[in-house]
Tab-separated table of C-alpha atoms and ligand atoms in Angstrom:
chain	number	residue	atom	x	y	z
A	1	MET	CA	105.370	-113.617	-60.172
A	2	ALA	CA	103.459	-113.587	-63.377
A	3	LEU	CA	105.244	-116.028	-65.584
A	4	LEU	CA	103.864	-114.946	-69.016
A	5	ALA	CA	104.152	-111.369	-68.569
A	6	GLY	CA	107.359	-111.473	-66.941
A	7	LEU	CA	105.878	-109.338	-64.227
A	8	ARG	CA	105.874	-109.878	-60.465
A	9	VAL	CA	102.519	-109.945	-58.792
A	10	PRO	CA	103.679	-109.495	-55.045
A	11	ALA	CA	102.364	-110.367	-51.631
A	12	ARG	CA	99.379	-112.444	-52.689
A	13	SER	CA	100.594	-115.657	-51.004
A	14	LEU	CA	99.203	-114.575	-47.684
A	15	LEU	CA	95.956	-113.576	-49.228
A	16	ARG	CA	95.790	-116.890	-51.025
A	17	ALA	CA	96.436	-118.779	-47.875
A	18	GLY	CA	93.588	-116.893	-46.239
A	19	ALA	CA	91.396	-117.458	-49.189
A	20	ARG	CA	92.031	-121.226	-49.057
A	21	LEU	CA	90.993	-121.271	-45.458
A	22	ARG	CA	87.861	-119.376	-46.352
A	23	ASP	CA	87.311	-121.917	-49.155
A	24	ALA	CA	87.822	-124.801	-46.795
A	25	ALA	CA	85.416	-123.323	-44.311
A	26	LEU	CA	82.785	-123.147	-46.954
A	27	GLY	CA	79.579	-121.410	-46.336
A	28	ARG	CA	81.115	-119.188	-49.001
A	29	TRP	CA	78.515	-116.605	-49.086
A	30	GLU	CA	77.320	-116.499	-45.486
A	31	ARG	CA	79.281	-113.269	-44.950
A	32	ALA	CA	77.121	-111.813	-47.679
A	33	ALA	CA	73.856	-113.313	-46.808
A	34	GLY	CA	72.624	-110.063	-45.350
A	35	GLY	CA	71.691	-108.874	-48.863
A	36	GLY	CA	72.462	-106.448	-51.670
A	37	GLY	CA	71.881	-102.729	-51.928
A	38	ASP	CA	68.158	-102.616	-51.989
A	39	GLY	CA	67.308	-105.441	-49.545
A	40	ALA	CA	67.608	-107.916	-52.332
A	41	ARG	CA	69.396	-111.048	-50.920
A	42	SER	CA	72.842	-111.761	-52.253
A	43	PHE	CA	72.870	-115.251	-53.717
A	44	GLY	CA	75.544	-117.348	-55.148
A	45	SER	CA	77.399	-120.486	-55.133
A	46	GLN	CA	80.778	-121.396	-53.735
A	47	ARG	CA	82.663	-119.623	-56.543
A	48	VAL	CA	80.292	-116.922	-57.756
A	49	LEU	CA	78.855	-114.248	-55.419
A	50	VAL	CA	75.958	-112.229	-56.950
A	51	GLU	CA	75.038	-108.975	-55.153
A	52	PRO	CA	71.794	-107.795	-56.571
A	53	ASP	CA	70.436	-104.289	-56.337
A	54	ALA	CA	66.739	-104.466	-57.148
A	55	ALA	CA	66.488	-100.607	-57.042
A	56	THR	CA	68.818	-100.193	-59.939
A	57	GLY	CA	68.303	-103.498	-61.586
A	58	VAL	CA	72.081	-104.139	-61.560
A	59	ALA	CA	73.744	-107.106	-59.993
A	60	VAL	CA	77.410	-107.417	-59.232
A	61	MET	CA	78.795	-110.794	-59.962
A	62	LYS	CA	82.099	-111.667	-58.287
A	63	LEU	CA	84.410	-114.551	-59.193
A	64	TRP	CA	86.089	-116.285	-56.331
A	65	ASN	CA	88.030	-119.341	-57.293
A	66	PRO	CA	91.393	-119.152	-55.569
A	67	PRO	CA	94.131	-118.900	-56.005
A	68	VAL	CA	93.768	-117.340	-59.557
A	69	ASN	CA	90.092	-117.615	-60.603
A	70	SER	CA	91.088	-120.203	-63.263
A	71	LEU	CA	87.939	-121.271	-65.211
A	72	SER	CA	87.594	-124.772	-63.728
A	73	LEU	CA	84.586	-126.984	-64.603
A	74	ASP	CA	82.954	-126.009	-61.367
A	75	LEU	CA	83.406	-122.326	-61.902
A	76	LEU	CA	82.084	-122.480	-65.477
A	77	THR	CA	79.052	-124.396	-64.332
A	78	GLU	CA	78.290	-122.071	-61.459
A	79	LEU	CA	78.755	-118.921	-63.655
A	80	VAL	CA	76.163	-120.406	-66.203
A	81	ILE	CA	73.666	-121.073	-63.415
A	82	SER	CA	74.078	-117.605	-61.744
A	83	LEU	CA	73.697	-115.929	-65.303
A	84	GLU	CA	70.560	-117.955	-66.086
A	85	LYS	CA	69.119	-117.073	-62.795
A	86	LEU	CA	69.596	-113.354	-63.323
A	87	GLU	CA	68.253	-113.648	-66.860
A	88	ASN	CA	65.122	-115.230	-65.548
A	89	GLU	CA	64.536	-112.401	-62.933
A	90	LYS	CA	62.649	-109.624	-64.623
A	91	THR	CA	64.001	-107.039	-62.283
A	92	PHE	CA	67.538	-107.328	-63.513
A	93	ARG	CA	68.847	-105.472	-66.588
A	94	GLY	CA	72.540	-105.356	-65.965
A	95	ILE	CA	75.535	-107.254	-64.534
A	96	ILE	CA	78.929	-105.997	-63.463
A	97	LEU	CA	81.366	-108.924	-63.725
A	98	THR	CA	84.363	-108.632	-61.469
A	99	SER	CA	86.696	-110.582	-59.259
A	100	ASP	CA	86.654	-111.025	-55.534
A	101	LEU	CA	90.354	-111.965	-55.606
A	102	PRO	CA	92.977	-109.218	-55.341
A	103	GLY	CA	95.145	-108.678	-58.360
A	104	ILE	CA	93.500	-111.373	-60.560
A	105	PHE	CA	90.415	-111.156	-62.770
A	106	SER	CA	90.835	-114.599	-64.182
A	107	ALA	CA	93.945	-116.742	-65.193
A	108	GLY	CA	91.966	-118.244	-67.971
A	109	LEU	CA	91.139	-121.914	-68.630
A	110	ASP	CA	92.107	-124.206	-65.795
A	111	LEU	CA	95.243	-126.119	-66.939
A	112	THR	CA	94.664	-128.846	-64.448
A	113	GLU	CA	91.284	-129.654	-66.353
A	114	MET	CA	93.386	-129.925	-69.651
A	115	CYS	CA	96.239	-132.048	-68.343
A	116	GLY	CA	96.395	-135.758	-67.588
A	117	ARG	CA	92.652	-136.373	-67.820
A	118	ASN	CA	90.702	-138.637	-70.152
A	119	PRO	CA	88.965	-137.626	-73.416
A	120	ALA	CA	85.456	-137.766	-71.791
A	121	HIS	CA	86.587	-135.145	-69.294
A	122	TYR	CA	88.066	-132.874	-71.958
A	123	ALA	CA	84.796	-133.091	-73.879
A	124	GLU	CA	82.752	-132.252	-70.779
A	125	TYR	CA	85.160	-129.381	-70.021
A	126	TRP	CA	84.976	-127.847	-73.415
A	127	LYS	CA	81.176	-128.159	-73.595
A	128	ALA	CA	80.939	-126.248	-70.342
A	129	LEU	CA	83.217	-123.459	-71.690
A	130	GLN	CA	81.153	-123.372	-74.962
A	131	GLU	CA	77.983	-123.065	-72.817
A	132	LEU	CA	79.294	-120.173	-70.725
A	133	TRP	CA	80.447	-118.281	-73.848
A	134	LEU	CA	77.282	-118.758	-75.696
A	135	ARG	CA	75.236	-117.577	-72.847
A	136	LEU	CA	77.495	-114.591	-71.842
A	137	TYR	CA	78.008	-113.431	-75.368
A	138	GLN	CA	74.298	-113.507	-76.133
A	139	THR	CA	72.686	-112.508	-72.937
A	140	HIS	CA	69.953	-109.935	-73.265
A	141	LEU	CA	71.387	-108.286	-70.087
A	142	VAL	CA	74.045	-105.567	-70.277
A	143	VAL	CA	77.263	-106.926	-68.963
A	144	ILE	CA	80.136	-104.820	-68.007
A	145	ALA	CA	83.467	-106.202	-66.999
A	146	ALA	CA	85.147	-104.404	-64.143
A	147	ILE	CA	88.519	-105.876	-64.631
A	148	ASN	CA	90.407	-105.589	-61.386
A	149	GLY	CA	93.352	-107.893	-62.191
A	150	ALA	CA	95.313	-109.930	-64.803
A	151	SER	CA	93.167	-111.625	-67.379
A	152	PRO	CA	95.175	-113.700	-69.796
A	153	ALA	CA	93.705	-116.112	-72.393
A	154	GLY	CA	90.368	-117.455	-71.244
A	155	GLY	CA	90.190	-114.497	-68.795
A	156	CYS	CA	90.432	-112.172	-71.698
A	157	LEU	CA	87.635	-114.098	-73.513
A	158	LEU	CA	85.436	-113.584	-70.667
A	159	ALA	CA	85.966	-109.881	-70.605
A	160	LEU	CA	85.644	-109.683	-74.430
A	161	SER	CA	82.315	-111.359	-74.236
A	162	CYS	CA	80.933	-108.520	-72.083
A	163	ASP	CA	79.405	-105.339	-73.703
A	164	TYR	CA	81.855	-102.879	-72.121
A	165	ARG	CA	85.298	-103.238	-70.378
A	166	VAL	CA	86.829	-101.131	-67.621
A	167	LEU	CA	90.400	-101.959	-66.576
A	168	ALA	CA	92.087	-100.903	-63.432
A	169	ASP	CA	95.316	-99.059	-64.184
A	170	ASN	CA	98.080	-101.355	-62.818
A	171	PRO	CA	100.939	-102.565	-65.129
A	172	LYS	CA	100.509	-105.981	-63.668
A	173	PHE	CA	96.946	-106.361	-64.981
A	174	ILE	CA	97.748	-107.628	-68.338
A	175	ILE	CA	95.065	-108.673	-70.741
A	176	GLY	CA	95.134	-110.720	-74.066
A	177	LEU	CA	94.850	-113.955	-75.777
A	178	ASN	CA	98.234	-115.345	-75.307
A	179	GLU	CA	97.584	-118.978	-76.334
A	180	THR	CA	100.450	-119.178	-78.852
A	181	LEU	CA	102.861	-118.635	-75.965
A	182	LEU	CA	101.776	-122.007	-74.504
A	183	GLY	CA	102.021	-123.679	-77.847
A	184	ILE	CA	98.413	-123.806	-78.364
A	185	VAL	CA	95.966	-122.186	-80.788
A	186	ALA	CA	93.106	-119.838	-79.731
A	187	PRO	CA	89.948	-121.529	-80.868
A	188	PHE	CA	88.056	-119.778	-83.770
A	189	TRP	CA	85.386	-118.368	-81.466
A	190	PHE	CA	87.909	-116.899	-79.222
A	191	LYS	CA	89.420	-115.183	-82.353
A	192	ASP	CA	86.051	-114.054	-83.670
A	193	THR	CA	85.123	-112.528	-80.351
A	194	MET	CA	88.428	-110.539	-80.369
A	195	ILE	CA	87.997	-109.541	-84.060
A	196	ASN	CA	84.520	-108.164	-83.261
A	197	THR	CA	86.131	-106.034	-80.621
A	198	ILE	CA	89.300	-104.697	-82.117
A	199	GLY	CA	89.213	-105.687	-85.852
A	200	HIS	CA	90.990	-108.183	-87.971
A	201	ARG	CA	94.506	-106.783	-88.341
A	202	ALA	CA	94.887	-105.997	-84.663
A	203	THR	CA	93.678	-109.360	-83.759
A	204	GLU	CA	95.939	-111.053	-86.115
A	205	ARG	CA	98.912	-109.451	-84.671
A	206	ALA	CA	97.742	-109.944	-80.969
A	207	LEU	CA	97.059	-113.675	-81.617
A	208	GLN	CA	100.146	-114.587	-83.552
A	209	LEU	CA	102.413	-112.936	-81.152
A	210	GLY	CA	100.292	-113.924	-78.098
A	211	LEU	CA	100.341	-110.366	-76.839
A	212	LEU	CA	99.459	-109.489	-73.241
A	213	PHE	CA	98.627	-105.840	-73.143
A	214	ARG	CA	99.132	-103.527	-70.297
A	215	PRO	CA	96.390	-101.065	-69.512
A	216	ALA	CA	97.540	-98.187	-71.796
A	217	GLU	CA	98.202	-100.580	-74.613
A	218	ALA	CA	94.924	-102.372	-74.099
A	219	LEU	CA	92.978	-99.081	-74.225
A	220	GLN	CA	94.833	-98.048	-77.357
A	221	VAL	CA	94.203	-101.195	-79.199
A	222	GLY	CA	90.571	-101.304	-78.039
A	223	VAL	CA	90.771	-104.468	-75.903
A	224	VAL	CA	89.238	-102.289	-73.153
A	225	ASP	CA	86.983	-99.284	-73.383
A	226	GLN	CA	88.288	-97.506	-70.297
A	227	VAL	CA	91.243	-97.484	-67.895
A	228	VAL	CA	90.682	-95.988	-64.386
A	229	PRO	CA	92.767	-95.883	-61.237
A	230	GLU	CA	92.675	-98.942	-59.122
A	231	GLY	CA	89.925	-98.750	-56.601
A	232	GLN	CA	87.661	-96.887	-59.008
A	233	VAL	CA	86.983	-99.741	-61.390
A	234	GLN	CA	83.623	-100.830	-59.912
A	235	GLY	CA	82.408	-97.254	-59.616
A	236	ALA	CA	83.379	-96.536	-63.261
A	237	ALA	CA	81.635	-99.769	-64.392
A	238	LEU	CA	78.443	-98.677	-62.672
A	239	SER	CA	78.643	-95.176	-64.191
A	240	ALA	CA	79.034	-96.791	-67.602
A	241	MET	CA	76.080	-99.085	-66.793
A	242	THR	CA	73.873	-95.998	-66.349
A	243	GLN	CA	74.484	-94.961	-69.894
A	244	TRP	CA	73.793	-98.476	-71.337
A	245	LEU	CA	70.674	-98.723	-69.333
A	246	ALA	CA	69.339	-95.441	-70.542
A	247	ILE	CA	68.668	-97.097	-73.888
A	248	PRO	CA	65.276	-98.744	-74.222
A	249	ASP	CA	65.791	-102.554	-73.629
A	250	HIS	CA	64.033	-103.922	-76.785
A	251	ALA	CA	66.070	-101.646	-79.041
A	252	ARG	CA	69.407	-102.406	-77.342
A	253	GLN	CA	68.707	-106.130	-77.015
A	254	LEU	CA	67.826	-106.533	-80.709
A	255	THR	CA	70.856	-104.479	-81.738
A	256	LYS	CA	73.071	-106.719	-79.547
A	257	SER	CA	71.583	-109.847	-81.150
A	258	MET	CA	72.076	-108.439	-84.670
A	259	MET	CA	75.712	-107.678	-83.997
A	260	ARG	CA	76.546	-111.070	-82.248
A	261	LYS	CA	74.275	-113.727	-83.607
A	262	ALA	CA	76.269	-114.723	-86.634
A	263	THR	CA	79.343	-115.171	-84.397
A	264	ALA	CA	77.497	-117.354	-81.962
A	265	ASP	CA	75.720	-119.291	-84.693
A	266	ARG	CA	79.082	-120.181	-86.100
A	267	LEU	CA	79.935	-122.124	-83.069
A	268	LEU	CA	76.401	-123.566	-82.554
A	269	THR	CA	76.471	-125.095	-86.056
A	270	GLN	CA	79.757	-126.901	-85.432
A	271	ARG	CA	79.608	-127.296	-81.621
A	272	GLU	CA	80.214	-131.062	-81.681
A	273	ALA	CA	83.068	-130.919	-84.185
A	274	ASP	CA	84.671	-128.099	-82.015
A	275	ILE	CA	84.556	-130.425	-79.117
A	276	GLN	CA	86.103	-133.296	-81.052
A	277	ASN	CA	88.883	-130.907	-82.349
A	278	PHE	CA	89.601	-129.879	-78.835
A	279	VAL	CA	89.709	-133.387	-77.450
A	280	SER	CA	91.959	-134.697	-80.200
A	281	PHE	CA	94.280	-131.655	-80.050
A	282	LEU	CA	94.532	-132.084	-76.270
A	283	SER	CA	95.034	-135.784	-76.415
A	284	ARG	CA	98.202	-135.434	-78.482
A	285	ASP	CA	101.333	-136.454	-76.486
A	286	SER	CA	103.204	-133.348	-77.631
A	287	ILE	CA	100.408	-131.018	-76.297
A	288	GLN	CA	100.123	-132.848	-73.073
A	289	LYS	CA	103.921	-132.620	-72.555
A	290	ALA	CA	103.914	-128.940	-73.413
A	291	LEU	CA	101.094	-128.169	-70.949
A	292	GLN	CA	102.668	-130.259	-68.256
A	293	VAL	CA	105.873	-128.389	-68.653
A	294	TYR	CA	104.157	-125.029	-68.547
A	295	LEU	CA	102.077	-125.925	-65.404
A	296	GLU	CA	105.136	-127.134	-63.659
A	297	LYS	CA	106.973	-123.981	-64.452
A	298	LEU	CA	104.002	-122.000	-62.973
A	299	ARG	CA	104.130	-124.132	-59.879
A	300	GLN	CA	107.984	-123.896	-59.460
A	301	LYS	CA	108.419	-120.232	-59.993
A	302	LYS	CA	107.822	-119.406	-56.434
A	303	GLY	CA	110.686	-121.725	-55.319
B	401	LIG	C1	94.070	-126.649	-84.550
B	401	LIG	C2	92.865	-126.076	-83.689
B	401	LIG	C3	92.684	-126.908	-82.489
B	401	LIG	C4	91.759	-126.195	-81.575
B	401	LIG	C5	92.020	-126.682	-80.119
B	401	LIG	C6	92.140	-125.468	-79.248
B	401	LIG	C7	93.088	-125.668	-78.167
B	401	LIG	C8	93.245	-124.525	-77.447
B	401	LIG	C9	92.584	-124.570	-76.079
B	401	LIG	C10	92.332	-123.533	-75.240
B	401	LIG	C11	92.711	-122.237	-75.241
B	401	LIG	C12	93.347	-121.871	-73.977
B	401	LIG	C13	92.857	-120.965	-73.238
B	401	LIG	C14	93.447	-120.579	-71.847
B	401	LIG	O1	92.981	-119.828	-71.166
B	401	LIG	S1	94.824	-121.511	-71.343
B	401	LIG	C15	95.282	-120.776	-69.750
B	401	LIG	C16	96.133	-119.680	-70.015
B	401	LIG	N1	96.499	-118.966	-68.911
B	401	LIG	C17	97.723	-118.708	-68.484
B	401	LIG	O2	98.583	-118.997	-69.207
B	401	LIG	C18	97.844	-117.962	-67.120
B	401	LIG	C19	98.865	-118.676	-66.385
B	401	LIG	N2	98.961	-118.066	-65.084
B	401	LIG	C20	99.812	-116.913	-64.910
B	401	LIG	O3	100.309	-116.271	-65.793
B	401	LIG	C21	99.828	-116.396	-63.465
B	401	LIG	O4	99.378	-117.464	-62.663
B	401	LIG	C22	98.930	-115.259	-63.235
B	401	LIG	C23	99.457	-113.970	-63.920
B	401	LIG	C24	97.417	-115.393	-63.658
B	401	LIG	C25	98.840	-114.995	-61.602
B	401	LIG	O5	100.268	-114.852	-61.163
B	401	LIG	P1	100.443	-115.009	-59.735
B	401	LIG	O6	99.561	-114.388	-58.858
B	401	LIG	O7	101.924	-114.820	-59.506
B	401	LIG	O8	100.122	-116.599	-59.318
B	401	LIG	P2	100.976	-117.901	-59.707
B	401	LIG	O9	101.565	-117.874	-61.018
B	401	LIG	O10	102.023	-118.044	-58.586
B	401	LIG	O11	99.881	-119.065	-59.678
B	401	LIG	C26	99.302	-119.362	-58.435
B	401	LIG	C27	98.831	-120.873	-58.521
B	401	LIG	O12	97.879	-120.910	-59.604
B	401	LIG	C28	98.234	-121.817	-60.545
B	401	LIG	N3	97.743	-121.425	-61.744
B	401	LIG	C29	98.014	-120.287	-62.425
B	401	LIG	N4	97.330	-120.184	-63.603
B	401	LIG	C30	96.629	-121.388	-63.678
B	401	LIG	C31	95.666	-121.835	-64.673
B	401	LIG	N5	95.331	-121.103	-65.877
B	401	LIG	N6	95.223	-123.034	-64.538
B	401	LIG	C32	95.515	-123.752	-63.516
B	401	LIG	N7	96.316	-123.295	-62.410
B	401	LIG	C33	96.903	-122.118	-62.622
B	401	LIG	C34	99.683	-121.908	-60.462
B	401	LIG	O13	100.101	-123.126	-60.932
B	401	LIG	C35	99.757	-121.789	-58.956
B	401	LIG	O14	99.543	-123.073	-58.346
B	401	LIG	P3	100.300	-123.506	-57.052
B	401	LIG	O15	101.751	-123.472	-57.185
B	401	LIG	O16	99.713	-124.930	-56.827
B	401	LIG	O17	99.775	-122.605	-55.956
């Protein structure tokens, strides 16, 4: 059951158990080692599968961090590495970012990385998140999110950092920056990313109320660009990609940079202070207790 949204996400337990077994077996991407669409080999890490198609210049990047694709330190690191690898391959011009887990795009930041650890760990974790956002937000590649599941908080940030968002039409697939519901505050660069997408007033309302939008509302407010029937999300993302890739790269890339640089620079100029803010905020007893209680509720809701 989805605790925050008050929605049930049924029948994933069995899939999760299977996923855990696959995880334990490792050799994560052996099943995909045969290669992508144009004979280009799939590559990836334990938690990120990349299926490149050299003919189209588009790679599908799939998140796989069971049970809910939470953005653990490992997943963040693997995402940055995969992104960097694609950026360095001249053949590739676009990425479809999606999930390999049914019903979940990403549950956002990994709460277990933020609870009961030491300040050095919090600092390392936050730096890794900053790194992923800075790279994803500013990449010269076109990135389209094919959102095939719920994406609260950090999951929403991931989607908002892409150039275009397609959401599968399922009322359980909620999306939004719901941090206030956890008693925490969305960092300024989360807020800026949302403002750049849906505007100031809509962001203020969404952030203060911790709104998690269902597909129709997400489309209306502009958090996503397109809602399509489940099962068509990747196809729709690929169709949208055709339009983006029809634009000359240099013009599109310079325009992207022009639109996003000031936002990214704002974090770059105060990166260390942002880490220290996060560490001291997270080190407060009251915040630790609130996060523990929240995590415990998530764990117990199945019982
Ligand atoms: C003054 C300024 C100071 C600045 C400082 C800034 C501080 C702010 C910092 C950061 C911003 C935070 C961003 C975030 O992203 S916080 C995380 C927010 N995410 C959520 O709240 C999502 C919580 N999860 C859910 O709602 C649901 O799990 C679901 C809808 C994603 C999926 O539902 P369902 O399929 O029913 O799965 P379960 O709920 O049963 O969960 C399965 C399993 O997974 C664990 N889990 C879920 N979410 C997380 C998570 N985010 N991190 C870690 N673990 C998670 C859950 O506990 C279950 O575990 P199990 O019982 O052991 O199997």
